[in-house]
Amino acid sequence: MHEGTALPGWTEMLVLAPLEWMELVGERLCVATCATVAYGAPSLGTPRPPAGMDYVRAYVLDSADTRELRALVEARIAGLADATGARELAGLTVRFRRLPPEDYASSWEKVWKPFRAGPFAVLRPSDRRALRATDVELRLEPGAVFGTGRHATTRLCLALLATRVARGERVLDAGTGTGLLAVAACKLGAGRALGFDIDPAAAPHALHLATQNGCADRTEWRTGGFEVLDAADAEFDGVLANIYSDILQAHAHELCERLRVGGWFVFSGVPDDHALATRAAFDAAGLRVETERTRGRWHAFAGRKPA
Ligand SMILES: C[S@@+](CC[C@H](N)C(=O)[O-])C[C@H]1O[C@@H](n2cnc3c(N)ncnc32)[C@H](O)[C@@H]1O
């Protein structure tokens, strides 16, 4: 696939962390050009973690792996115990390791496993296993864009949107990533879905996903933030946003304005410590939260725009 092209080198930053703090440790590891966090042992040869702990890994290109970056990451991890008041975070260390050259963009697919979320069975395109009659099939080729579907927030959103989408509806997906949520809405009968994401890799990936799932003609993908929406887009019957809590808070009014009266929403990307403030921002924007679900440290909210 990369014949004749030198593969980029990567550095792994690994922390053994308490299970209930893994997401936060992952956030702290992510600085500068780091865009990927993974959980669990990096290989079968890695020693089994002690009870109550597991590995958190983040990756940066070798070109970004400088002495300054390492010092910054170490300081961010060392500061966690004071920042949270959690004694179990004292003494966490970061192990930096330059990895051998490999095509990581495709090799991490090897460990991706199919899963169910709500009525959805999420499988690779090549998976031929028999499904239940009630399964809604979603085909996904995990790639470099956020949204392998396995993240707690995506699963929460898949389950919540399943009971809300009605046939023919127009759906907006803010921070669409792979496009999985928008495509899931189409699989349930949405007539149109518009997804946008600041990551330029998202739109082509999402179009590919929509094509694989037979709904490309009902989708539109744009690159950018909320500014990509204009007056002609008008209001939507449903709005999905699995984004980050600070962005949800900052754009709560806009999310509400994009929803028709009586329309539904499903939002996630909200960790425990931001849940109250984010829910308050939805209330203040005029959205009525009807359901709040959690998975691990993550919260998802669903509800409607009242008359
Ligand atoms: C947590 S991921 C969710 C991806 C996908 N919706 C899912 O549920 O699997 C959040 C996505 O939001 C995108 N994003 C972050 N800030 C954004 C913004 N201001 N406007 C649009 N997209 C944004 C990121 O690039 C990322 O793809």
Short mmCIF file of C-alpha atoms and ligand atoms in Angstrom, two decimals:
data_model
loop_
_atom_site.label_atom_id
_atom_site.label_comp_id
_atom_site.label_asym_id
_atom_site.label_seq_id
_atom_site.Cartn_x
_atom_site.Cartn_y
_atom_site.Cartn_z
CA MET A 1 0.00 0.00 0.00
CA HIS A 2 2.86 2.39 0.80
CA GLU A 3 5.22 0.91 -1.75
CA GLY A 4 8.11 3.24 -2.42
CA THR A 5 7.04 5.63 0.38
CA ALA A 6 8.99 5.92 3.63
CA LEU A 7 6.62 5.19 6.52
CA PRO A 8 6.55 7.86 9.26
CA GLY A 9 8.13 6.84 12.59
CA TRP A 10 6.11 7.01 15.78
CA THR A 11 6.91 7.34 19.47
CA GLU A 12 4.71 5.64 22.03
CA MET A 13 4.01 7.33 25.38
CA LEU A 14 2.74 4.76 27.87
CA VAL A 15 1.33 5.19 31.37
CA LEU A 16 0.06 2.49 33.73
CA ALA A 17 -2.99 4.19 35.25
CA PRO A 18 -5.88 3.44 37.64
CA LEU A 19 -8.91 2.22 35.62
CA GLU A 20 -11.22 5.02 36.72
CA TRP A 21 -8.75 7.70 35.60
CA MET A 22 -7.75 6.34 32.21
CA GLU A 23 -9.65 8.88 30.09
CA LEU A 24 -8.15 11.78 32.00
CA VAL A 25 -4.65 10.33 31.72
CA GLY A 26 -5.29 9.96 27.97
CA GLU A 27 -6.31 13.63 27.73
CA ARG A 28 -3.15 14.64 29.58
CA LEU A 29 -0.96 12.60 27.24
CA CYS A 30 -2.47 14.31 24.21
CA VAL A 31 -0.45 17.40 23.44
CA ALA A 32 0.78 19.11 20.30
CA THR A 33 0.49 16.79 17.31
CA CYS A 34 -0.69 13.79 19.30
CA ALA A 35 -4.12 12.80 18.00
CA THR A 36 -4.46 9.17 19.04
CA VAL A 37 -5.00 7.62 22.46
CA ALA A 38 -5.43 3.90 22.97
CA TYR A 39 -6.25 1.82 26.02
CA GLY A 40 -4.93 -1.56 27.06
CA ALA A 41 -1.65 -3.41 26.56
CA PRO A 42 0.29 -2.49 23.41
CA SER A 43 1.19 -6.11 22.70
CA LEU A 44 0.62 -9.65 23.96
CA GLY A 45 4.13 -9.57 25.45
CA THR A 46 3.33 -6.64 27.75
CA PRO A 47 3.18 -7.67 31.42
CA ARG A 48 -0.41 -8.05 32.69
CA PRO A 49 -1.33 -4.86 34.59
CA PRO A 50 -2.01 -5.09 38.33
CA ALA A 51 -5.68 -5.30 39.43
CA GLY A 52 -7.44 -1.95 39.06
CA MET A 53 -4.89 -0.59 36.58
CA ASP A 54 -4.42 -0.63 32.83
CA TYR A 55 -2.23 0.91 30.16
CA VAL A 56 -2.96 4.23 28.46
CA ARG A 57 -1.01 4.91 25.28
CA ALA A 58 -0.62 7.94 23.06
CA TYR A 59 1.41 8.34 19.91
CA VAL A 60 3.34 11.22 18.34
CA LEU A 61 5.32 11.36 15.14
CA ASP A 62 9.06 11.00 15.76
CA SER A 63 9.52 14.48 14.32
CA ALA A 64 7.47 15.87 17.24
CA ASP A 65 9.22 13.72 19.85
CA THR A 66 11.52 16.35 21.33
CA ARG A 67 13.06 16.78 24.77
CA GLU A 68 10.62 19.67 25.36
CA LEU A 69 7.62 17.54 24.44
CA ARG A 70 8.71 14.76 26.79
CA ALA A 71 9.22 17.25 29.63
CA LEU A 72 5.79 18.76 28.99
CA VAL A 73 4.04 15.38 28.95
CA GLU A 74 5.85 14.26 32.11
CA ALA A 75 4.86 17.48 33.87
CA ARG A 76 1.21 17.09 32.79
CA ILE A 77 1.09 13.55 34.17
CA ALA A 78 2.98 14.49 37.35
CA GLY A 79 0.52 17.35 37.96
CA LEU A 80 -2.54 15.11 37.84
CA ALA A 81 -2.58 14.16 41.52
CA ASP A 82 -2.56 17.80 42.63
CA ALA A 83 -5.04 18.88 39.96
CA THR A 84 -7.58 16.22 40.97
CA GLY A 85 -6.76 15.67 44.62
CA ALA A 86 -6.65 11.92 43.84
CA ARG A 87 -3.78 10.29 45.74
CA GLU A 88 -3.79 7.24 43.47
CA LEU A 89 -2.52 9.45 40.65
CA ALA A 90 0.65 10.38 42.52
CA GLY A 91 3.78 8.76 41.09
CA LEU A 92 2.46 7.91 37.61
CA THR A 93 5.30 7.72 35.12
CA VAL A 94 5.49 7.97 31.34
CA ARG A 95 7.50 5.47 29.31
CA PHE A 96 8.59 6.82 25.93
CA ARG A 97 9.47 4.30 23.22
CA ARG A 98 10.36 4.81 19.58
CA LEU A 99 8.45 2.21 17.58
CA PRO A 100 9.76 0.20 14.67
CA PRO A 101 8.47 1.38 11.28
CA GLU A 102 5.08 -0.10 10.48
CA ASP A 103 1.99 0.95 8.55
CA TYR A 104 0.00 1.83 11.67
CA ALA A 105 -2.78 3.43 9.64
CA SER A 106 -3.86 -0.03 8.59
CA SER A 107 -2.25 -2.38 11.10
CA TRP A 108 -4.39 -1.26 14.05
CA GLU A 109 -7.39 -2.56 12.14
CA LYS A 110 -6.07 -6.04 12.91
CA VAL A 111 -7.10 -5.73 16.54
CA TRP A 112 -10.46 -4.06 15.93
CA LYS A 113 -13.38 -6.25 17.02
CA PRO A 114 -17.04 -6.12 15.89
CA PHE A 115 -19.55 -5.04 18.52
CA ARG A 116 -23.21 -4.28 19.21
CA ALA A 117 -24.59 -0.93 20.38
CA GLY A 118 -28.35 -0.56 20.75
CA PRO A 119 -29.87 -2.28 17.70
CA PHE A 120 -26.66 -1.87 15.69
CA ALA A 121 -24.23 -4.65 14.85
CA VAL A 122 -21.01 -2.90 13.80
CA LEU A 123 -18.85 -5.11 11.58
CA ARG A 124 -16.02 -4.83 9.10
CA PRO A 125 -17.10 -4.80 5.46
CA SER A 126 -15.62 -8.28 4.95
CA ASP A 127 -17.30 -9.89 8.00
CA ARG A 128 -19.77 -12.53 6.82
CA ARG A 129 -21.10 -13.75 10.16
CA ALA A 130 -24.85 -14.39 10.48
CA LEU A 131 -26.80 -11.59 12.14
CA ARG A 132 -30.03 -11.60 14.14
CA ALA A 133 -33.18 -10.60 12.28
CA THR A 134 -33.47 -7.50 14.47
CA ASP A 135 -29.89 -6.32 13.92
CA VAL A 136 -29.29 -3.07 12.07
CA GLU A 137 -26.09 -3.72 10.20
CA LEU A 138 -23.38 -1.06 10.11
CA ARG A 139 -20.22 -1.74 8.13
CA LEU A 140 -17.08 0.10 9.30
CA GLU A 141 -13.46 0.03 8.24
CA PRO A 142 -11.65 1.49 11.24
CA GLY A 143 -9.23 4.17 10.12
CA ALA A 144 -7.21 7.06 11.45
CA VAL A 145 -10.23 9.31 12.10
CA PHE A 146 -11.78 9.29 15.59
CA GLY A 147 -14.74 7.00 15.57
CA THR A 148 -13.87 3.36 15.46
CA GLY A 149 -17.28 3.17 17.02
CA ARG A 150 -15.87 1.42 20.05
CA HIS A 151 -15.49 4.52 22.20
CA ALA A 152 -17.96 4.73 25.10
CA THR A 153 -19.40 8.02 23.82
CA THR A 154 -20.09 6.67 20.33
CA ARG A 155 -21.79 3.59 21.76
CA LEU A 156 -23.93 5.75 24.02
CA CYS A 157 -24.96 7.88 21.04
CA LEU A 158 -25.74 4.87 18.85
CA ALA A 159 -28.04 3.43 21.51
CA LEU A 160 -29.76 6.77 22.17
CA LEU A 161 -30.32 7.77 18.56
CA ALA A 162 -31.85 4.37 17.76
CA THR A 163 -35.13 5.22 19.48
CA ARG A 164 -35.35 8.73 18.08
CA VAL A 165 -34.80 8.80 14.33
CA ALA A 166 -38.02 8.75 12.26
CA ARG A 167 -38.27 7.91 8.56
CA GLY A 168 -37.43 10.75 6.21
CA GLU A 169 -35.97 13.08 8.83
CA ARG A 170 -33.11 15.54 8.23
CA VAL A 171 -30.27 14.96 10.68
CA LEU A 172 -27.20 17.05 11.52
CA ASP A 173 -24.03 15.41 12.92
CA ALA A 174 -21.58 17.93 14.43
CA GLY A 175 -18.05 16.55 14.86
CA THR A 176 -18.91 13.61 12.67
CA GLY A 177 -15.47 11.87 12.67
CA THR A 178 -15.92 8.68 10.63
CA GLY A 179 -19.53 9.69 9.99
CA LEU A 180 -20.74 6.64 11.91
CA LEU A 181 -23.56 8.38 13.78
CA ALA A 182 -24.92 10.12 10.68
CA VAL A 183 -24.74 6.88 8.70
CA ALA A 184 -26.44 5.04 11.59
CA ALA A 185 -29.28 7.60 11.41
CA CYS A 186 -29.61 6.92 7.66
CA LYS A 187 -29.73 3.18 8.29
CA LEU A 188 -32.73 3.84 10.55
CA GLY A 189 -34.48 5.73 7.78
CA ALA A 190 -33.29 9.34 7.98
CA GLY A 191 -33.91 11.00 4.62
CA ARG A 192 -30.85 13.28 4.71
CA ALA A 193 -27.80 13.56 6.97
CA LEU A 194 -25.27 16.38 7.00
CA GLY A 195 -22.00 15.78 8.90
CA PHE A 196 -19.17 18.22 9.46
CA ASP A 197 -15.80 18.00 11.19
CA ILE A 198 -12.72 20.19 11.55
CA ASP A 199 -10.54 17.17 10.73
CA PRO A 200 -9.94 17.23 6.96
CA ALA A 201 -9.63 13.43 6.99
CA ALA A 202 -13.21 13.07 8.24
CA ALA A 203 -15.28 14.00 5.15
CA PRO A 204 -13.63 11.54 2.72
CA HIS A 205 -13.74 8.81 5.36
CA ALA A 206 -17.41 9.51 6.08
CA LEU A 207 -18.31 9.48 2.39
CA HIS A 208 -16.59 6.10 2.06
CA LEU A 209 -18.50 4.81 5.09
CA ALA A 210 -21.80 6.07 3.68
CA THR A 211 -21.03 4.39 0.35
CA GLN A 212 -20.21 1.10 2.06
CA ASN A 213 -23.49 1.29 3.93
CA GLY A 214 -25.54 2.13 0.85
CA CYS A 215 -26.65 5.61 1.88
CA ALA A 216 -24.13 8.00 0.27
CA ASP A 217 -26.89 9.61 -1.84
CA ARG A 218 -28.62 10.75 1.35
CA THR A 219 -25.52 12.26 2.98
CA GLU A 220 -23.43 15.40 2.73
CA TRP A 221 -20.05 15.94 4.40
CA ARG A 222 -18.30 19.24 5.04
CA THR A 223 -14.91 20.15 6.48
CA GLY A 224 -14.84 22.82 9.19
CA GLY A 225 -16.56 23.91 12.38
CA PHE A 226 -20.02 25.40 12.91
CA GLU A 227 -19.25 28.13 10.36
CA VAL A 228 -19.83 25.60 7.57
CA LEU A 229 -23.57 25.80 8.30
CA ASP A 230 -25.46 28.59 6.58
CA ALA A 231 -28.98 29.97 6.38
CA ALA A 232 -29.89 27.59 3.54
CA ASP A 233 -29.27 24.61 5.85
CA ALA A 234 -32.17 25.84 8.02
CA GLU A 235 -33.38 23.57 10.81
CA PHE A 236 -33.00 19.83 11.30
CA ASP A 237 -35.36 17.22 12.77
CA GLY A 238 -32.50 15.72 14.79
CA VAL A 239 -29.07 16.93 15.88
CA LEU A 240 -26.21 14.65 16.89
CA ALA A 241 -23.02 15.96 18.47
CA ASN A 242 -20.47 13.61 19.99
CA ILE A 243 -17.83 16.28 20.30
CA TYR A 244 -16.08 17.73 23.37
CA SER A 245 -17.88 19.20 26.37
CA ASP A 246 -16.32 22.65 26.06
CA ILE A 247 -17.43 22.80 22.41
CA LEU A 248 -20.92 21.60 23.32
CA GLN A 249 -21.14 24.33 25.93
CA ALA A 250 -19.80 27.04 23.62
CA HIS A 251 -22.18 26.06 20.82
CA ALA A 252 -25.24 25.00 22.83
CA HIS A 253 -27.30 27.94 21.47
CA GLU A 254 -26.30 27.17 17.91
CA LEU A 255 -27.13 23.48 18.33
CA CYS A 256 -30.54 24.53 19.65
CA GLU A 257 -31.10 27.00 16.80
CA ARG A 258 -30.37 24.27 14.26
CA LEU A 259 -33.10 22.07 15.75
CA ARG A 260 -36.78 22.50 14.81
CA VAL A 261 -39.25 22.87 17.64
CA GLY A 262 -40.09 19.33 18.81
CA GLY A 263 -36.92 17.94 17.21
CA TRP A 264 -34.63 15.53 19.07
CA PHE A 265 -30.96 15.70 20.00
CA VAL A 266 -28.28 13.26 21.18
CA PHE A 267 -25.06 14.74 22.56
CA SER A 268 -21.99 13.15 24.15
CA GLY A 269 -18.28 13.62 24.67
CA VAL A 270 -18.86 14.79 28.24
CA PRO A 271 -16.69 13.38 31.07
CA ASP A 272 -17.98 13.19 34.68
CA ASP A 273 -16.41 16.40 35.83
CA HIS A 274 -18.03 18.45 33.01
CA ALA A 275 -21.47 16.84 33.10
CA LEU A 276 -23.27 19.33 35.35
CA ALA A 277 -21.95 22.42 33.56
CA THR A 278 -22.68 20.95 30.14
CA ARG A 279 -26.22 19.98 31.07
CA ALA A 280 -26.75 23.49 32.47
CA ALA A 281 -25.57 24.95 29.15
CA PHE A 282 -28.18 22.85 27.30
CA ASP A 283 -30.92 24.08 29.68
CA ALA A 284 -29.81 27.68 29.25
CA ALA A 285 -29.88 27.28 25.46
CA GLY A 286 -33.51 26.11 25.59
CA LEU A 287 -32.96 22.37 25.10
CA ARG A 288 -34.83 19.90 27.32
CA VAL A 289 -32.70 16.95 28.43
CA GLU A 290 -34.98 13.91 28.88
CA THR A 291 -32.40 11.14 29.24
CA GLU A 292 -28.88 11.07 30.62
CA ARG A 293 -26.83 7.87 30.25
CA THR A 294 -23.31 7.05 31.39
CA ARG A 295 -20.70 4.54 30.40
CA GLY A 296 -17.57 4.62 32.53
CA ARG A 297 -16.68 8.28 33.02
CA TRP A 298 -18.67 9.42 29.98
CA HIS A 299 -22.12 11.00 29.84
CA ALA A 300 -24.56 11.30 26.97
CA PHE A 301 -27.70 13.42 26.86
CA ALA A 302 -30.82 13.06 24.74
CA GLY A 303 -33.94 15.15 24.61
CA ARG A 304 -36.02 17.58 22.57
CA LYS A 305 -36.42 21.24 21.80
CA PRO A 306 -39.63 22.22 23.55
CA ALA A 307 -42.29 24.47 21.99
C1 LIG B 1 -15.23 12.53 20.09
S1 LIG B 1 -14.99 12.57 18.33
C2 LIG B 1 -16.54 11.85 17.77
C3 LIG B 1 -16.55 11.28 16.38
C4 LIG B 1 -17.86 10.60 15.96
N1 LIG B 1 -18.95 11.56 15.92
C5 LIG B 1 -18.22 9.46 16.86
O1 LIG B 1 -19.20 9.56 17.60
O2 LIG B 1 -17.55 8.44 16.85
C6 LIG B 1 -15.19 14.28 18.11
C7 LIG B 1 -14.97 14.79 16.71
O3 LIG B 1 -15.26 16.17 16.73
C8 LIG B 1 -14.37 16.85 15.88
N2 LIG B 1 -14.35 18.26 16.30
C9 LIG B 1 -13.73 18.80 17.38
N3 LIG B 1 -14.01 20.11 17.46
C10 LIG B 1 -14.85 20.41 16.44
C11 LIG B 1 -15.51 21.60 16.00
N4 LIG B 1 -15.38 22.75 16.64
N5 LIG B 1 -16.31 21.53 14.93
C12 LIG B 1 -16.46 20.36 14.25
N6 LIG B 1 -15.85 19.20 14.60
C13 LIG B 1 -15.07 19.22 15.70
C14 LIG B 1 -13.06 16.10 16.03
O4 LIG B 1 -12.22 16.30 14.91
C15 LIG B 1 -13.54 14.66 16.17
O5 LIG B 1 -13.58 14.00 14.91
#
